[in-house]
Short mmCIF file of C-alpha atoms in Angstrom, two decimals:
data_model
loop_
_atom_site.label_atom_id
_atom_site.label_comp_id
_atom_site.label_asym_id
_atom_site.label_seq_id
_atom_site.Cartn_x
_atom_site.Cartn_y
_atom_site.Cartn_z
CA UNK B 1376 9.54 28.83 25.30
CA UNK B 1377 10.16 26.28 27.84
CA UNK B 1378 9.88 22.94 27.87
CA UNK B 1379 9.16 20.34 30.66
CA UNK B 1380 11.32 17.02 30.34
CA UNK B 1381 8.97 14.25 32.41
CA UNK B 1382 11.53 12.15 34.61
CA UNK B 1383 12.54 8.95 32.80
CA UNK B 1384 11.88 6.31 35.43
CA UNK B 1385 14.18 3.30 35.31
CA UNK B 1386 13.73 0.24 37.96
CA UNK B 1387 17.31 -0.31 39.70
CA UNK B 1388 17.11 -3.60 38.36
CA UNK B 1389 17.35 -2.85 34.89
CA UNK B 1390 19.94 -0.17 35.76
CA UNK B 1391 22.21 -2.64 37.56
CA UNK B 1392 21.62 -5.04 34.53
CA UNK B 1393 22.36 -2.93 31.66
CA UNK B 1394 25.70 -2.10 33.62
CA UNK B 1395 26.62 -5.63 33.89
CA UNK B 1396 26.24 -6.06 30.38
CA UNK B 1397 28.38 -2.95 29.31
CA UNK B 1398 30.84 -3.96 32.04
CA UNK B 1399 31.08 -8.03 31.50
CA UNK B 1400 34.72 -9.75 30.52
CA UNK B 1401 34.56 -10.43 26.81
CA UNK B 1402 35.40 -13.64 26.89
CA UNK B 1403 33.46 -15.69 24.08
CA UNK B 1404 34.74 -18.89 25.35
CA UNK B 1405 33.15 -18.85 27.89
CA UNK B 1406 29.76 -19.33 25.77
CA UNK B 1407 30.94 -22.85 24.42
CA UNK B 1408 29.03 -25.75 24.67
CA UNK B 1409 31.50 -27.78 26.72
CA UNK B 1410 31.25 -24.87 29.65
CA UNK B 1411 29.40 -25.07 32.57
CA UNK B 1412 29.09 -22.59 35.38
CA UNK B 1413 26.20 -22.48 38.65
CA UNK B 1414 26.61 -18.89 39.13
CA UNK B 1415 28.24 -17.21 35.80
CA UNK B 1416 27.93 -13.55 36.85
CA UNK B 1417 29.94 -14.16 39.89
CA UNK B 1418 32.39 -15.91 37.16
CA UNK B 1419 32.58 -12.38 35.75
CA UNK B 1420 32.85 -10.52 39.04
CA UNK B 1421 35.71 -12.48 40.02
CA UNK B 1422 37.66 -12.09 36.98
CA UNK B 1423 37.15 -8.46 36.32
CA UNK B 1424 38.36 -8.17 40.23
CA UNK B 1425 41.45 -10.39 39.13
CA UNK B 1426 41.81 -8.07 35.88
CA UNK B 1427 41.81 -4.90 37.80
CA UNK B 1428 44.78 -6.35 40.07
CA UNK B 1429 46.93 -7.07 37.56
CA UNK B 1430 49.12 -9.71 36.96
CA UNK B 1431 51.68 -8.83 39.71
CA UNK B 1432 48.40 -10.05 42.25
CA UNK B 1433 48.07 -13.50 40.13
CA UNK B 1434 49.22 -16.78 40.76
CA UNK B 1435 48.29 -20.09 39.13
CA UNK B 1436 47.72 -23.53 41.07
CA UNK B 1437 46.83 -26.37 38.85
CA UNK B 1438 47.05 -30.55 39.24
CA UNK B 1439 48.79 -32.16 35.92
CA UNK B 1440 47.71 -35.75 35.03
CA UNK B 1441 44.38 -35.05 33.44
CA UNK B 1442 43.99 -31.10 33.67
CA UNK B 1443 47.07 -29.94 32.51
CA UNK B 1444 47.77 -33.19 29.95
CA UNK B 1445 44.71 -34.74 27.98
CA UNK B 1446 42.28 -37.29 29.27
CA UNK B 1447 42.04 -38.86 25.77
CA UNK B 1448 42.98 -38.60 22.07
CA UNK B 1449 41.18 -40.10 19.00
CA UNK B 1450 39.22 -42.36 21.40
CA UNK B 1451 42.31 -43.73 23.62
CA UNK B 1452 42.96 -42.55 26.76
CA UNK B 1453 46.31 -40.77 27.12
CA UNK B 1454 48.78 -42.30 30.01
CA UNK B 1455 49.49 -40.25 33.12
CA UNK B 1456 52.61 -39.81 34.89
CA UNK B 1457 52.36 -43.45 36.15
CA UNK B 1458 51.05 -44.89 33.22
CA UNK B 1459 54.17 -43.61 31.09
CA UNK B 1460 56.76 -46.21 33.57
CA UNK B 1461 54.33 -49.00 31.98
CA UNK B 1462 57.43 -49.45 29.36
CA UNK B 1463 59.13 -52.84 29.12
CA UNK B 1464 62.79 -50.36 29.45
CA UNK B 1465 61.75 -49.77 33.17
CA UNK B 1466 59.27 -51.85 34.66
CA UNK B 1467 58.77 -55.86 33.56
CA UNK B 1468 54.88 -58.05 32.33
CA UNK B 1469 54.54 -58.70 36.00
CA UNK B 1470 54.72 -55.21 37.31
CA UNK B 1471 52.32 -53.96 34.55
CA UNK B 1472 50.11 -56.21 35.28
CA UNK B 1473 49.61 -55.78 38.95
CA UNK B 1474 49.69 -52.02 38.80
CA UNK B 1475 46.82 -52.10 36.59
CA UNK B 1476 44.72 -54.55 38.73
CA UNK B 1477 45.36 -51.75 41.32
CA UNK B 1478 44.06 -49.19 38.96
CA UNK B 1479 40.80 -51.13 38.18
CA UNK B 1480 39.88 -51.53 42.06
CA UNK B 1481 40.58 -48.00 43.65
CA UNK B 1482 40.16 -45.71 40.06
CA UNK B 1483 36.53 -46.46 40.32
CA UNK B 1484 36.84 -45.38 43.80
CA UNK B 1485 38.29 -42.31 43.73
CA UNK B 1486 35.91 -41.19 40.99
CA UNK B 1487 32.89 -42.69 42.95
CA UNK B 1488 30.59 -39.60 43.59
CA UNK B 1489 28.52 -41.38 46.18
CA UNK B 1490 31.78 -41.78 48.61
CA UNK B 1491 33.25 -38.95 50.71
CA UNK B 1492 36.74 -37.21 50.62
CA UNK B 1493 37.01 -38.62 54.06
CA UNK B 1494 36.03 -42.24 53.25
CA UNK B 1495 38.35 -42.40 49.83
CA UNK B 1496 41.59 -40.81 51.73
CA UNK B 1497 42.82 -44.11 53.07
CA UNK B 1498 42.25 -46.16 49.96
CA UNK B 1499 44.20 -43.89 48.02
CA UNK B 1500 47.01 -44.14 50.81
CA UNK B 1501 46.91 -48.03 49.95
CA UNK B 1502 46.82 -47.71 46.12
CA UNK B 1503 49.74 -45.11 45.84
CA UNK B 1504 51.51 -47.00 48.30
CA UNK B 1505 51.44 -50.42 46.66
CA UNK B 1506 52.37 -48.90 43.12
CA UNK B 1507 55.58 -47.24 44.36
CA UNK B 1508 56.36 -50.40 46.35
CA UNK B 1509 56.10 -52.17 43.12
CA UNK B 1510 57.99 -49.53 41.26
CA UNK B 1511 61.09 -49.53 43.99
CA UNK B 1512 61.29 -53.53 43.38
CA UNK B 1513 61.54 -52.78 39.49
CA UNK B 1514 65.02 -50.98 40.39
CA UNK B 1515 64.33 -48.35 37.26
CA UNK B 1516 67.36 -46.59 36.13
CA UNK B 1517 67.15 -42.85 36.42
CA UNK B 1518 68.47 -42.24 33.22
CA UNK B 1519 65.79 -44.29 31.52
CA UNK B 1520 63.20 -41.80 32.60
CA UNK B 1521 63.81 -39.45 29.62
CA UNK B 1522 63.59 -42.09 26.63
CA UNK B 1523 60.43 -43.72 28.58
CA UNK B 1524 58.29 -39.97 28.32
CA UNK B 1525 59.97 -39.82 24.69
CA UNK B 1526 58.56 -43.14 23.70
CA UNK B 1527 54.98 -42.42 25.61
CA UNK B 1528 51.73 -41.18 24.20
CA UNK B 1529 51.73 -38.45 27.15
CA UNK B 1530 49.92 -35.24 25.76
CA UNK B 1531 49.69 -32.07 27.01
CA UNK B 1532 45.77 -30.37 26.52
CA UNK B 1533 46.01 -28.26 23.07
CA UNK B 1534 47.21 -24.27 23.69
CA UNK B 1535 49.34 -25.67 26.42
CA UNK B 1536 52.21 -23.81 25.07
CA UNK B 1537 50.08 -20.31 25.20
CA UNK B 1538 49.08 -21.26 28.73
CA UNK B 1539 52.85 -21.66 30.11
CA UNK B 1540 54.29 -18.89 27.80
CA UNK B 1541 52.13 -16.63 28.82
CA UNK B 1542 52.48 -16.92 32.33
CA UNK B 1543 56.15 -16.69 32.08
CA UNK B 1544 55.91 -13.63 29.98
CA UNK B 1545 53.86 -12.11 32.48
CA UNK B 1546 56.06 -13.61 35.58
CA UNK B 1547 53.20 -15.31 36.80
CA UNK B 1548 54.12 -18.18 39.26
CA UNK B 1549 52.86 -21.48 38.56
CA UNK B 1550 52.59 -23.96 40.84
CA UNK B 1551 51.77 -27.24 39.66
CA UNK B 1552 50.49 -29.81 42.66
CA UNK B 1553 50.34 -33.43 41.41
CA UNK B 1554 49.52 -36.73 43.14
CA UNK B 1555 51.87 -38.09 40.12
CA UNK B 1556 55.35 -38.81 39.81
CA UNK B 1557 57.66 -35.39 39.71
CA UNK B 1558 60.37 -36.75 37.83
CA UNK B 1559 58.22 -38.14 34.93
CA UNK B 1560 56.33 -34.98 35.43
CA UNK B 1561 59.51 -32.73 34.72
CA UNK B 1562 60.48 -34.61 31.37
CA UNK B 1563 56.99 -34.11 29.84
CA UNK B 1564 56.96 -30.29 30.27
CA UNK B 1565 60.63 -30.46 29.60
CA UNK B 1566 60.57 -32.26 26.24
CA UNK B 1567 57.29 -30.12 25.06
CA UNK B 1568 59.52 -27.23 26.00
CA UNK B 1569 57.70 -25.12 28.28
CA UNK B 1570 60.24 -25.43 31.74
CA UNK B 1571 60.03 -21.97 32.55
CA UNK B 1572 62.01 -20.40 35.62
CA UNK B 1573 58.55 -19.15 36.63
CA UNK B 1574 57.34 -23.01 37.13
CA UNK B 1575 57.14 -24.87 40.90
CA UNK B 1576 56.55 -28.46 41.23
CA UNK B 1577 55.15 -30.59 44.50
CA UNK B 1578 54.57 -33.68 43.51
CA UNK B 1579 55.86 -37.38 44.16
CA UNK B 1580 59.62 -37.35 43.69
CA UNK B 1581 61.77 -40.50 43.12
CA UNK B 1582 65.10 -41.06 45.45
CA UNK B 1583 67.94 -42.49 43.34
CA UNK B 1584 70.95 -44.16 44.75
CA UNK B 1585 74.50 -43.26 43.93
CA UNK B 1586 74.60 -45.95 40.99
CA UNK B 1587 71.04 -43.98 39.51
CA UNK B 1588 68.61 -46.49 40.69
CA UNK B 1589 65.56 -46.18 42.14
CA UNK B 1590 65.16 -46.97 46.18
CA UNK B 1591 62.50 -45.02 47.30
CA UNK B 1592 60.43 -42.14 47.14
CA UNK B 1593 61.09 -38.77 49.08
CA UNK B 1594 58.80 -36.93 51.91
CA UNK B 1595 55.00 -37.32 52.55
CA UNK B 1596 52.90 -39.21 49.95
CA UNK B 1597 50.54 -36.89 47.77
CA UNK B 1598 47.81 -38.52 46.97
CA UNK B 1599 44.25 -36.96 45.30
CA UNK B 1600 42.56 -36.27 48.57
CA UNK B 1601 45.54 -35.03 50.95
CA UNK B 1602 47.06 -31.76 48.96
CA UNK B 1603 45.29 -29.74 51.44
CA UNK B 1604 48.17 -31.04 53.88
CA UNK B 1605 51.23 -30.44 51.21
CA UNK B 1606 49.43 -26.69 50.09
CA UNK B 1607 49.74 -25.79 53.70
CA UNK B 1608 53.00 -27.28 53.71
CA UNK B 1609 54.58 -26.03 51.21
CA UNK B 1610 53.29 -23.01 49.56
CA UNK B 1611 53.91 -21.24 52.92
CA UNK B 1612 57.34 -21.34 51.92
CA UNK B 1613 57.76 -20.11 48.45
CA UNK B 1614 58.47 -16.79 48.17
CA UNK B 1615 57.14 -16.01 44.63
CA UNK B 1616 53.51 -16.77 45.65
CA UNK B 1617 53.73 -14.06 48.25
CA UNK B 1618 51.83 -10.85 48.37
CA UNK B 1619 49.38 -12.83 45.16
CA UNK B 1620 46.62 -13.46 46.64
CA UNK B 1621 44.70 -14.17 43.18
CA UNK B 1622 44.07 -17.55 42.49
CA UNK B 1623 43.23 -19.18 39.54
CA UNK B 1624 43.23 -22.71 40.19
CA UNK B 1625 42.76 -26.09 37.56
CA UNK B 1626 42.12 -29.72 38.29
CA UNK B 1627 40.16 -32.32 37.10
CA UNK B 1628 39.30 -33.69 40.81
CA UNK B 1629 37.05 -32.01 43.87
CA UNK B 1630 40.16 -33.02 45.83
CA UNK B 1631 42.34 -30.26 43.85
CA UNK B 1632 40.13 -27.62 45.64
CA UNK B 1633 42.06 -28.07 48.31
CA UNK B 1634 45.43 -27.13 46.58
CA UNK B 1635 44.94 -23.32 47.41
CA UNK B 1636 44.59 -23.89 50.90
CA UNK B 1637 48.04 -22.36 51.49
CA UNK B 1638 47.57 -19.02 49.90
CA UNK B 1639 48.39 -16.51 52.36
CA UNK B 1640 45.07 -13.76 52.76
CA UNK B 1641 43.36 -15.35 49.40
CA UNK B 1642 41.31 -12.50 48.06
CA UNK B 1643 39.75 -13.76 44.45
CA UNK B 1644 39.70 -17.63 44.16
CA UNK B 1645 38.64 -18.80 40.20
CA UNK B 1646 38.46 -22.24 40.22
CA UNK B 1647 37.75 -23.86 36.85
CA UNK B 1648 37.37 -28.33 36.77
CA UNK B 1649 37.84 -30.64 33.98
CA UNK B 1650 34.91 -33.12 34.06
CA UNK B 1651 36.86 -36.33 32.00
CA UNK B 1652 34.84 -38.81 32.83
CA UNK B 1653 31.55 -40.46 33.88
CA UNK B 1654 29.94 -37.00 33.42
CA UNK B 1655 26.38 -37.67 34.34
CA UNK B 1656 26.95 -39.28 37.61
CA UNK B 1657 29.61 -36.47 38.46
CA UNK B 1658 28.05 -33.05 36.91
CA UNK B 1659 26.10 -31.78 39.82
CA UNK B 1660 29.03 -32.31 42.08
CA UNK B 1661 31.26 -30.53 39.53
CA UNK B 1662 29.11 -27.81 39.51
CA UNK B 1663 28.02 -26.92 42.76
CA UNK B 1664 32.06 -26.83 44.13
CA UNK B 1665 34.25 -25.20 40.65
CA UNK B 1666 32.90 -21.87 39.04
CA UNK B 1667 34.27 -23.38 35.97
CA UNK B 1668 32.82 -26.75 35.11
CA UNK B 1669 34.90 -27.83 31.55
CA UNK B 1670 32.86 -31.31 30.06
CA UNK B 1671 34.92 -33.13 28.18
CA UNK B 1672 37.09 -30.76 26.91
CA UNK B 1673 40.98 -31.67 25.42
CA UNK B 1674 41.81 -28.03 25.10
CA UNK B 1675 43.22 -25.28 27.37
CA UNK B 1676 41.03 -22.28 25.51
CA UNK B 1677 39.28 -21.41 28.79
CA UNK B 1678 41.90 -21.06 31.02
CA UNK B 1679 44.11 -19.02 27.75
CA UNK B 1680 40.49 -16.89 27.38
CA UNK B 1681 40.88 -16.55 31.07
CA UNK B 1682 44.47 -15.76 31.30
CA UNK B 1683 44.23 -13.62 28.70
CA UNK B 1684 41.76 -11.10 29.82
CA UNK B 1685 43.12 -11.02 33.44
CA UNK B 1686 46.81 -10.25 32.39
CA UNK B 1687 45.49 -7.69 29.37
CA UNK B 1688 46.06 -5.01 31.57
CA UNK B 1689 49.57 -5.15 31.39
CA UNK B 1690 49.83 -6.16 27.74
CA UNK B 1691 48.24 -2.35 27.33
CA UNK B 1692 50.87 -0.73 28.94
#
């Protein structure tokens, strides 16, 4: 006896859906409340591409004041790289005083959503400009630096240590672009214990004299809305990004965007932002430029989740 099977007809559509479903990243942090994303199945396109590459195609390009340390803790903001010279062993009343004046007139400016990249980038030449001035007429001692981070509330986001052992374990460069200062930058990582050989810093550097005193500060000026200009600069000439041209890229800024603009034939770019502050009048413009919008979040369990799936290839073998 033979029977006749009817063809099972099955639009394309729900084909092609069912197979995203089987095939998306598990990645349940990606469901929490503080996650936004305009386009989340290009999200998991993009990281299953990254995945398949492998760790040896990965690199990591992230800003530090407020994406790699905390915005706030227990209702009090947490200082940044400047903030942490605000100590009475380095700079004096006077000095603290007029670098925050500076910070109340061009902070709301940089975060101003109504004002272009363009129109900000010369008021944040001004601003950076007159704190190190002020800073180089403090004469800080070099070896003050260390006790001044010690003594700080500076706070790295929670699973930092996951985040930066994990990309050493995998030998994952890391470069870290910050308008901030690079010394004070280097003692916070330091002291927390994470300075991994796998770690590159371009930032704002001090210049000491012979006697360990601050006179000035080296190279170009990196500012929020000019690390196009220093990616292109610089990242051209380290070797360990070369031949990775998977990006996954943090900041807290739409001027960090910029930061993998020196990455040699990019082929996946996953950018995920931290959205700190005045969230309401900066969401949609979070949103429509990083795949990974982050609202008020202190911890780094996104980017782990992230890092985690991409590099799990390798942890297999």
């Amino acid at each position: 006896m033979i029977f006749k099977i009817p063809w099972i007809y099955i639009p394309v559509r729900t084909v092609l859906a069912i197979w995203q479903q089987l095939t998306r990243p598990e990645i349940p942090e990606l469901a929490k409340g503080t996650v936004l994303m305009r386009e989340r199945s290009k999200v998991e396109e993009t990281i299953q591409a990254m995945q398949r590459a492998g760790a040896g195609s990965l690199q990591v390009i992230s800003d530090f004041d407020m994406t790699l340390t905390r915005f706030a803790h227990n209702g009090m903001r947490v200082p940044t790289t400047h903030n942490i010279l605000d100590n009475r062993l380095l700079i004096n009343e006077d000095c603290t005083r007029r670098i925050r004046e500076l910070l109340n007139t061009y902070y709301p400016i940089e975060i101003d959503a109504s004002r272009t990249a363009e129109e900000k980038q010369p008021l944040m030449v001004e601003w950076w400009t007159k704190v190190h001035e002020l800073l180089i007429q403090q004469k800080i001692r070099k070896d003050m630096l260390a006790r001044a981070v010690k003594e700080s509330s500076a706070m790295l986001r929670e699973g930092y240590k996951v985040f930066f052992d994990r990309l050493a374990e995998h030998q994952v460069p890391l470069l870290i672009f910050s308008a901030g200062i690079g010394d004070i930058l280097e003692e916070v990582i330091r002291q927390n214990h994470v300075f991994h050989p796998n770690l590159h810093i371009i930032s704002n550097y001090m210049d000491f004299d012979r006697t360990g005193v601050l006179q000035a500060f080296k190279g170009q000026l990196i500012h929020t809305f000019n690390k196009r200009e220093g990616a292109l600069l610089h990242a051209a000439h380290l070797r360990e990004l070369q031949g990775r041209p998977n990006v996954l890229l943090l900041g807290d800024s739409l001027g960090d965007l910029t930061m993998a603009d020196g990455v040699s034939q990019p082929q996946n770019i996953l950018t995920i932002g931290f959205l700190n502050d005045q969230v309401e009048e900066r969401k949609e413009s979070y949103v429509n430029s990083f795949d990974i919008v982050l609202v008020k979040d202190e911890t780094m369990d996104v980017p782990n989740a992230v890092l985690s799936y991409i590099t799990s290839a390798g942890d297999a073998k």
